[in-house]
Coordinates of C-alpha atoms and ligand atoms in Angstrom, one line a residue:
M1 CA 12.6 -18.1 6.4
E2 CA 11.1 -17.3 9.8
D3 CA 7.7 -15.6 9.8
L4 CA 7.8 -11.9 10.6
R5 CA 6.0 -11.4 14.0
I6 CA 3.6 -8.5 13.6
G7 CA 1.8 -6.5 16.2
V8 CA -1.4 -4.7 15.1
I9 CA -2.3 -1.4 16.8
G10 CA -6.0 -0.5 16.3
I11 CA -8.1 -3.4 15.1
G12 CA -11.4 -1.9 14.0
L13 CA -13.0 -1.9 10.5
R14 CA -9.6 -2.1 8.7
S15 CA -9.0 -5.6 10.2
S16 CA -9.0 -6.9 6.6
L17 CA -5.4 -5.7 6.4
A18 CA -4.4 -7.6 9.5
L19 CA -6.0 -10.7 7.9
A20 CA -3.9 -10.2 4.8
A21 CA -0.8 -10.0 7.1
H22 CA -1.7 -13.2 9.0
R23 CA -0.1 -15.9 6.9
P24 CA 1.5 -18.4 9.4
G25 CA 4.3 -20.3 7.8
R26 CA 4.2 -18.1 4.7
G27 CA 6.2 -15.1 5.8
S28 CA 4.2 -13.1 8.4
V29 CA 2.0 -13.8 11.4
V30 CA 0.0 -11.5 13.6
T31 CA 1.1 -12.4 17.1
A32 CA 0.0 -9.3 19.0
L33 CA -3.0 -7.1 19.1
C34 CA -3.6 -3.8 20.7
D35 CA -6.9 -1.8 20.9
I36 CA -8.1 0.6 23.5
D37 CA -11.6 -1.0 23.1
P38 CA -11.6 -4.2 25.1
V39 CA -14.6 -5.5 23.2
A40 CA -12.8 -5.2 19.8
L41 CA -9.7 -6.7 21.3
K42 CA -11.6 -9.8 22.6
Q43 CA -13.4 -10.3 19.3
Q44 CA -10.3 -10.1 17.2
A45 CA -8.2 -12.2 19.6
A46 CA -10.2 -15.3 18.6
V47 CA -9.8 -14.5 14.8
F48 CA -6.0 -14.3 15.0
D49 CA -5.2 -16.6 17.9
A50 CA -2.8 -13.9 19.1
R51 CA -1.2 -14.5 22.4
I52 CA -0.2 -11.0 23.2
L53 CA -3.2 -8.7 23.9
T54 CA -3.0 -5.2 25.3
E55 CA -4.9 -1.9 25.5
D56 CA -1.7 0.1 25.6
Y57 CA 0.4 0.1 22.4
R58 CA 3.6 1.1 24.4
E59 CA 3.5 -2.4 25.9
L60 CA 4.0 -3.9 22.4
L61 CA 6.9 -1.6 21.7
R62 CA 8.9 -2.9 24.7
R63 CA 8.6 -6.6 23.5
D64 CA 11.5 -8.4 21.7
D65 CA 9.1 -10.9 20.2
V66 CA 7.3 -8.3 18.0
D67 CA 9.4 -7.6 14.8
A68 CA 7.2 -4.9 13.2
V69 CA 3.9 -3.1 13.8
I70 CA 0.9 -2.2 11.7
V71 CA -0.9 1.0 12.8
M72 CA -4.6 1.2 11.9
T73 CA -5.9 3.6 14.5
P74 CA -8.0 6.8 13.6
D75 CA -6.1 9.4 11.6
D76 CA -5.6 11.9 14.4
T77 CA -3.6 9.3 16.4
H78 CA -1.1 8.4 13.6
E79 CA 1.4 11.1 14.5
R80 CA 1.9 10.2 18.2
I81 CA 1.7 6.4 17.7
A82 CA 4.0 6.3 14.6
I83 CA 6.7 8.5 16.2
D84 CA 6.6 6.3 19.4
C85 CA 6.9 3.1 17.3
L86 CA 9.8 4.6 15.2
R87 CA 11.6 5.7 18.4
A88 CA 11.2 2.2 19.8
G89 CA 13.0 0.8 16.7
K90 CA 9.9 -1.1 15.4
P91 CA 9.5 -0.9 11.6
V92 CA 6.1 0.6 11.0
Y93 CA 3.3 0.1 8.5
L94 CA 1.2 3.2 9.0
E95 CA -2.2 3.4 7.4
K96 CA -3.0 6.3 5.1
P97 CA -3.3 9.2 5.6
L98 CA 0.2 9.7 7.0
A99 CA -1.2 12.4 9.4
I100 CA -3.9 15.1 9.5
T101 CA -1.6 18.1 9.1
V102 CA 1.5 18.9 7.0
E103 CA 3.5 19.5 10.2
G104 CA 2.3 16.1 11.5
C105 CA 3.5 14.4 8.4
D106 CA 6.9 16.1 8.5
A107 CA 7.3 15.2 12.2
I108 CA 6.8 11.5 11.3
L109 CA 9.2 11.7 8.4
R110 CA 11.9 13.4 10.6
A111 CA 11.4 10.7 13.3
A112 CA 12.0 7.9 10.7
R113 CA 15.1 9.6 9.4
D114 CA 16.5 10.5 12.8
T115 CA 16.0 7.0 14.2
G116 CA 16.8 5.1 11.0
T117 CA 13.7 2.9 11.7
R118 CA 11.9 1.8 8.5
L119 CA 8.6 3.6 7.7
Y120 CA 6.1 2.3 5.2
V121 CA 2.8 4.1 4.5
G122 CA -0.3 2.1 3.4
H123 CA -1.3 3.6 0.1
N124 CA -2.7 0.3 -1.1
M125 CA -4.2 1.9 -4.2
R126 CA -0.7 1.7 -5.7
H127 CA -1.2 -2.1 -5.6
M128 CA -4.7 -2.0 -7.2
G129 CA -4.9 -3.6 -10.6
V130 CA -6.7 -0.7 -12.2
V131 CA -4.2 1.8 -11.0
R132 CA -1.2 -0.3 -12.0
L133 CA -2.8 -0.9 -15.4
M134 CA -3.3 2.9 -16.0
R135 CA 0.2 3.6 -14.9
D136 CA 1.6 0.9 -17.2
I137 CA -0.3 2.3 -20.2
I138 CA 1.0 5.8 -19.5
Q139 CA 4.6 4.6 -18.9
K140 CA 4.6 2.7 -22.3
G141 CA 3.7 6.0 -24.0
V142 CA 0.4 4.8 -25.3
I143 CA -1.2 8.2 -24.7
G144 CA 2.0 10.3 -25.1
E145 CA 3.1 12.6 -22.3
P146 CA 0.3 13.0 -19.7
K147 CA -0.8 16.6 -19.4
T148 CA -4.1 16.6 -17.4
V149 CA -5.7 14.1 -15.0
W150 CA -9.4 14.3 -14.0
V151 CA -10.8 12.1 -11.2
R152 CA -14.4 11.7 -10.0
H153 CA -15.0 9.7 -6.9
F154 CA -18.6 8.5 -6.2
V155 CA -18.9 7.3 -2.6
S156 CA -22.3 5.5 -2.3
Y157 CA -21.8 4.4 1.3
G158 CA -20.3 7.8 2.3
G159 CA -23.1 8.5 4.8
D160 CA -22.6 5.2 6.5
Y161 CA -18.8 5.0 6.6
Y162 CA -17.9 8.6 7.0
F163 CA -20.7 10.3 8.8
K164 CA -21.4 7.8 11.6
D165 CA -18.1 8.1 13.5
W166 CA -14.9 10.1 14.0
H167 CA -14.4 10.6 10.2
A168 CA -17.1 13.4 10.3
D169 CA -15.2 15.4 12.9
R170 CA -12.7 17.8 11.4
T171 CA -10.6 17.7 14.6
R172 CA -10.0 14.0 13.9
T173 CA -9.4 14.1 10.2
T174 CA -9.1 17.8 9.0
G175 CA -11.8 16.8 6.3
L176 CA -12.7 14.2 3.7
L177 CA -10.7 16.0 1.1
L178 CA -7.7 14.8 3.1
Q179 CA -9.0 11.7 4.8
K180 CA -10.7 10.1 1.8
A181 CA -9.0 11.9 -1.1
A182 CA -5.4 11.1 0.1
H183 CA -5.7 7.8 -1.9
D184 CA -6.6 9.5 -5.2
L185 CA -4.3 12.5 -4.8
D186 CA -1.5 10.0 -4.4
V187 CA -2.6 8.1 -7.5
I188 CA -2.9 11.4 -9.5
H189 CA 0.7 12.2 -8.4
W190 CA 1.9 8.7 -9.4
L191 CA 0.2 8.8 -12.8
A192 CA 1.3 12.3 -13.6
G193 CA 4.8 12.0 -12.4
G194 CA 4.8 15.2 -10.2
Y195 CA 3.5 16.6 -6.9
T196 CA 0.8 19.2 -6.4
S197 CA 2.3 22.7 -5.8
R198 CA -0.9 24.9 -5.9
V199 CA -4.6 24.2 -5.2
N200 CA -8.0 25.6 -4.9
A201 CA -11.3 24.0 -3.9
F202 CA -15.0 24.4 -3.3
G203 CA -17.1 22.2 -1.1
D204 CA -20.1 22.0 1.2
L205 CA -22.0 19.9 3.7
M206 CA -25.1 19.4 1.6
V207 CA -27.0 16.3 2.8
Y208 CA -25.6 14.9 6.1
G209 CA -25.7 18.1 8.1
D210 CA -29.4 17.9 8.9
L211 CA -30.1 14.2 9.5
P212 CA -30.7 12.6 12.9
R213 CA -27.5 12.2 15.0
R214 CA -26.6 9.8 17.9
A215 CA -25.9 11.0 21.4
P216 CA -22.2 11.4 22.2
E217 CA -20.4 8.3 23.4
T218 CA -23.0 5.9 21.9
P219 CA -21.6 3.1 19.7
R220 CA -22.1 2.8 15.9
P221 CA -25.5 1.0 15.6
E222 CA -25.9 -2.7 15.0
G223 CA -25.8 -3.6 11.3
W224 CA -24.5 -0.1 10.3
L225 CA -22.2 -1.6 7.7
K226 CA -24.4 -4.2 6.1
E227 CA -27.6 -2.3 5.7
F228 CA -26.9 0.9 3.8
D229 CA -30.0 3.1 3.8
W230 CA -31.4 4.5 0.6
P231 CA -32.0 7.3 -0.3
P232 CA -29.2 9.0 1.6
T233 CA -31.7 11.3 3.4
A234 CA -33.1 8.1 5.1
R235 CA -29.9 7.7 7.0
R236 CA -30.1 7.9 10.8
D237 CA -27.8 7.5 13.8
L238 CA -25.1 9.8 12.4
H239 CA -22.1 11.0 14.5
H240 CA -22.9 13.7 17.1
V241 CA -20.2 16.0 15.5
I242 CA -20.5 16.6 11.7
D243 CA -18.5 19.5 10.4
V244 CA -16.7 18.0 7.3
E245 CA -18.0 18.4 3.7
D246 CA -19.9 15.7 1.8
V247 CA -19.1 17.3 -1.6
S248 CA -15.8 18.7 -2.6
V249 CA -14.2 19.8 -5.9
M250 CA -10.5 20.5 -6.1
N251 CA -8.1 21.9 -8.8
M252 CA -4.4 21.3 -8.8
R253 CA -1.3 22.5 -10.6
L254 CA 1.6 20.0 -10.3
D255 CA 5.3 20.9 -10.1
N256 CA 5.8 19.4 -13.6
G257 CA 3.1 21.6 -15.2
V258 CA 0.3 18.9 -15.2
I259 CA -3.1 20.3 -14.3
A260 CA -5.5 18.0 -12.4
A261 CA -9.0 17.9 -10.9
Y262 CA -10.5 15.8 -8.2
Q263 CA -14.2 15.5 -7.2
Q264 CA -15.8 13.6 -4.3
C265 CA -19.5 13.1 -3.4
H266 CA -20.7 11.1 -0.5
F267 CA -24.4 10.6 -1.5
S268 CA -24.0 9.0 -4.9
P269 CA -26.1 5.8 -5.6
D270 CA -23.0 3.9 -6.9
Y271 CA -19.5 3.5 -5.5
V272 CA -16.7 3.9 -8.2
R273 CA -13.7 5.9 -9.1
N274 CA -13.5 7.3 -12.6
Y275 CA -10.1 8.5 -14.0
T276 CA -9.4 10.2 -17.2
V277 CA -5.8 11.0 -18.2
I278 CA -5.2 13.0 -21.4
G279 CA -1.8 13.0 -22.9
T280 CA -0.2 14.6 -26.0
E281 CA -1.2 11.5 -28.1
G282 CA -4.4 10.1 -26.6
R283 CA -6.7 9.7 -23.7
L284 CA -7.5 6.8 -21.2
E285 CA -10.5 6.3 -19.0
N286 CA -11.5 3.4 -16.7
F287 CA -14.9 1.9 -16.7
G288 CA -15.3 0.2 -13.3
D289 CA -12.3 0.0 -11.0
G290 CA -12.2 -3.7 -10.0
P291 CA -10.7 -6.9 -11.4
G292 CA -12.2 -7.7 -14.8
D293 CA -13.2 -4.1 -15.5
T294 CA -11.9 -2.1 -18.5
V295 CA -9.6 0.7 -19.2
K296 CA -10.2 2.2 -22.6
V297 CA -7.7 4.2 -24.7
W298 CA -8.5 6.4 -27.6
N299 CA -5.3 7.4 -29.5
T300 CA -6.4 8.0 -33.0
G301 CA -8.6 11.0 -34.1
P302 CA -9.9 13.5 -34.1
T303 CA -13.4 12.1 -34.2
G304 CA -16.8 12.6 -32.6
Y305 CA -18.0 10.6 -29.6
R306 CA -16.8 6.9 -29.9
D307 CA -17.9 4.2 -27.5
D308 CA -15.5 1.8 -29.3
C309 CA -12.1 2.8 -28.3
D310 CA -8.8 2.1 -30.1
I311 CA -7.5 -0.3 -27.4
A312 CA -9.4 -1.9 -24.5
Y313 CA -7.4 -3.3 -21.6
R314 CA -8.8 -5.7 -19.0
V315 CA -8.0 -5.1 -15.3
P316 CA -6.3 -8.4 -14.2
Q317 CA -8.2 -10.8 -12.0
A318 CA -7.2 -10.8 -8.3
T319 CA -8.6 -12.0 -5.0
G320 CA -8.7 -10.5 -1.5
S321 CA -9.7 -7.1 -0.1
H322 CA -9.4 -3.9 -2.1
G323 CA -9.2 -5.8 -5.4
G324 CA -6.2 -7.9 -4.2
A325 CA -4.2 -4.8 -3.2
D326 CA -4.0 -5.7 0.5
V327 CA -2.2 -9.0 -0.1
Q328 CA 0.3 -7.3 -2.5
I329 CA 1.0 -4.3 -0.2
I330 CA 1.6 -6.6 2.8
A331 CA 4.0 -8.6 0.7
E332 CA 5.9 -5.4 -0.2
F333 CA 5.9 -4.3 3.4
C334 CA 7.4 -7.6 4.7
R335 CA 10.0 -7.5 2.0
F336 CA 10.9 -3.9 2.9
V337 CA 11.2 -4.8 6.7
R338 CA 13.5 -7.6 5.9
E339 CA 15.6 -6.1 3.1
G340 CA 14.9 -2.4 2.8
G341 CA 15.2 -0.6 -0.5
V342 CA 12.8 1.4 -2.7
T343 CA 9.1 0.5 -2.7
D344 CA 6.1 1.3 -4.9
T345 CA 4.5 3.2 -2.1
S346 CA 6.5 6.2 -0.7
P347 CA 6.5 8.2 2.5
V348 CA 7.3 11.3 0.5
A349 CA 4.4 10.7 -1.8
A350 CA 2.2 10.1 1.2
R351 CA 3.2 13.4 2.7
M352 CA 2.6 15.2 -0.6
S353 CA -1.0 13.7 -0.9
V354 CA -1.8 14.9 2.6
A355 CA -0.2 18.3 1.9
A356 CA -2.4 18.7 -1.2
G357 CA -5.5 17.6 0.6
Y358 CA -4.8 19.8 3.6
M359 CA -4.2 23.0 1.6
A360 CA -7.2 22.3 -0.6
T361 CA -9.3 22.0 2.6
M362 CA -7.9 25.4 3.7
S363 CA -8.9 26.8 0.3
L364 CA -12.4 25.3 0.5
R365 CA -13.0 26.9 3.9
D366 CA -11.6 30.2 2.6
G367 CA -14.0 30.8 -0.3
G368 CA -11.9 28.9 -2.8
A369 CA -8.8 31.1 -2.6
P370 CA -5.7 29.5 -4.1
Y371 CA -3.1 28.1 -1.7
D372 CA 0.5 27.0 -2.3
V373 CA 1.5 23.6 -1.0
P374 CA 4.5 23.8 1.3
A375 CA 7.5 21.9 -0.1
L376 CA 9.1 19.1 1.8
D377 CA 12.6 19.6 3.2
P378 CA 14.9 18.4 0.4
D379 CA 17.2 16.5 2.8
L380 CA 14.2 14.5 4.1
A381 CA 13.0 13.8 0.5
A382 CA 16.5 12.6 -0.4
Y383 CA 16.6 10.2 2.5
F384 CA 13.3 8.5 1.5
D385 CA 14.0 8.6 -2.2
A386 CA 17.2 6.6 -1.5
G387 CA 15.1 3.9 0.1
Q388 CA 15.8 4.9 3.8
P389 CA 19.4 3.7 3.8
Ligands
NAD1 N1 -6.0 1.9 3.0 C1 -7.3 1.6 3.1 O1 -7.9 1.2 2.1 C2 -8.0 2.0 4.3 C3 -9.3 1.5 4.5 C4 -10.0 1.8 5.7 C5 -9.4 2.5 6.7 N2 -8.1 2.9 6.5 C6 -7.4 3.7 7.6 O2 -7.2 2.8 8.7 C7 -7.3 3.6 9.9 C8 -8.4 2.9 10.8 O3 -9.7 3.0 10.1 P1 -10.9 2.1 10.6 O4 -12.0 2.4 9.6 O5 -10.5 0.7 10.9 O6 -11.3 2.8 12.0 P2 -12.1 2.2 13.2 O7 -12.6 3.3 14.0 O8 -13.1 1.2 12.7 O9 -11.0 1.4 14.0 C9 -10.0 2.0 14.7 C10 -9.6 1.2 15.9 O10 -8.5 1.8 16.6 C11 -8.8 1.8 18.0 N3 -7.9 2.8 18.6 C12 -8.2 4.1 18.7 N4 -7.2 4.8 19.3 C13 -6.3 3.8 19.7 C14 -5.1 3.8 20.4 N5 -4.5 4.9 20.9 N6 -4.4 2.6 20.6 C15 -4.9 1.5 20.2 N7 -6.1 1.4 19.5 C16 -6.8 2.5 19.3 C17 -10.2 1.9 18.1 O11 -10.7 1.5 19.4 C18 -10.8 1.1 16.9 O12 -11.0 -0.2 17.3 C19 -7.6 5.0 9.5 O13 -6.4 5.7 9.5 C20 -8.1 4.9 8.1 O14 -7.8 6.0 7.3 C21 -7.4 2.7 5.3

C-alpha cells in the first residue's frame, strides 16, 4: 500500500495532528506544508522533511502529488479554505469546529455533496478512550435508556490558550460556547443519540476582560504555553480584542426528548471534563478523562451518597496526543480517503454541534432567551448518513 501523500494547511499549535499523520511507510506521509506565516513554515519544514512549502494553499490544490489535505487554520477561515479544497477534488480533513456560523457549515456540506469530494471533520473526542467507554456502557444498556446528560468543563489554561490570540475575538470564532464547546456538544449528541433542537444559555466575561493586553499585531509572548500563570488574574499579554465569554452555562432539549446541560469555565485551577449521564436504570460519571482514569456506574438503589459504585470501568491505556485520539482519528481519515464509507465522526454531527453552540451563543447575548436550532436540509443529511456515496 502506497503512503497517502498529505498536504497540511495551517501548521500552528495543532501541529501534533500533523505529526500523527506523518507515518512514512505506514500509510500516510506529510509531503506538503502551507502557512501564511513564513516563520512557522520554516520551523515545521525541518520537523516533517516536507519538500513542498507554500504560503498560498491554492498552490497545494493544483498539485497531483498531494492526495489529501488536513486543514488546521483558525476557525473563521475554515469555510473558504474547505470549499476551495473540495472544489479542487482534494479529500479534506477539516479541524473542528466545522465553521463559525450555521450558514457556513451548510455551505461546506453542500460543496462536499455537489462536488462528491470526501469531507471528514476532526472531532477527535469520538476517538478518546473515556468517551468511547461511556458510549459503550450506554450502548450495552448498563444504565438503561439515557434521559439526561450533564457536562462540566473546567479549562485551567483557558486564559493562556483562549485569551491570548484569535480565539478571544468573536468575529473569528463566534464565541467559546461554539469554538471550545463544539467538542462536548458533539459528544453529548453521540452519547444521547439525538441532536439539540432548542437551547438557552447564560454567560459573561468575568476575569479576562480587565487584564493587561498586547498591542495589535504583536506575537504571542515567548513561553506563553509552558508557563501558565497562577492565579488567573496574574495573566498578562492577552489579545488586543477580547469580547468572548469566559464562563458559559447552556441548557439543551434534544430531538429525542433528552435534556442536557453544558458548563464551561476558563479560570479553573484544574483541567478536566466531567460527564454524568442518567438513564432509566442507572447513572454513570467519569473521574478524570485520560487513559487509566475511571468511569463509575451506579445501577442499584435507591441509596444515600455512595463513593463505592456498582461497577468501575478503567479508561484503556493509550499513547499520543489527546489520550491517543489523534492517532486513531488519522487512521480513520486515511481509511475513509481510500475506501469511503461510514465513520465514527460525522459531518452532520459536526454541523449540529456548531448549530447548538451558535444558537446558545445568540441566547447568551440575548438575556438567555430560548432559541430553536435550525434543522439541516434532509437531503444533505441523507447524503452524509449514507457515507458520502
Ligand atoms: N481537535 C482538537 O483537539 C483541536 C485542538 C486544537 C486546535 N484545534 C483546531 O485547529 C485549528 C487551528 O488551531 P491552532 O490552535 O493550531 O491555531 P494557531 O493559531 O496556533 O495556528 C493556525 C495556523 O494557521 C495559519 N494560517 C492562518 N490562516 C491561514 C491561511 N489562510 N492559509 C494557511 N495558513 C493559515 C496561521 O499562520 C497559524 O500558523 C482551529 O480550528 C482549532 O479549533 C483542534
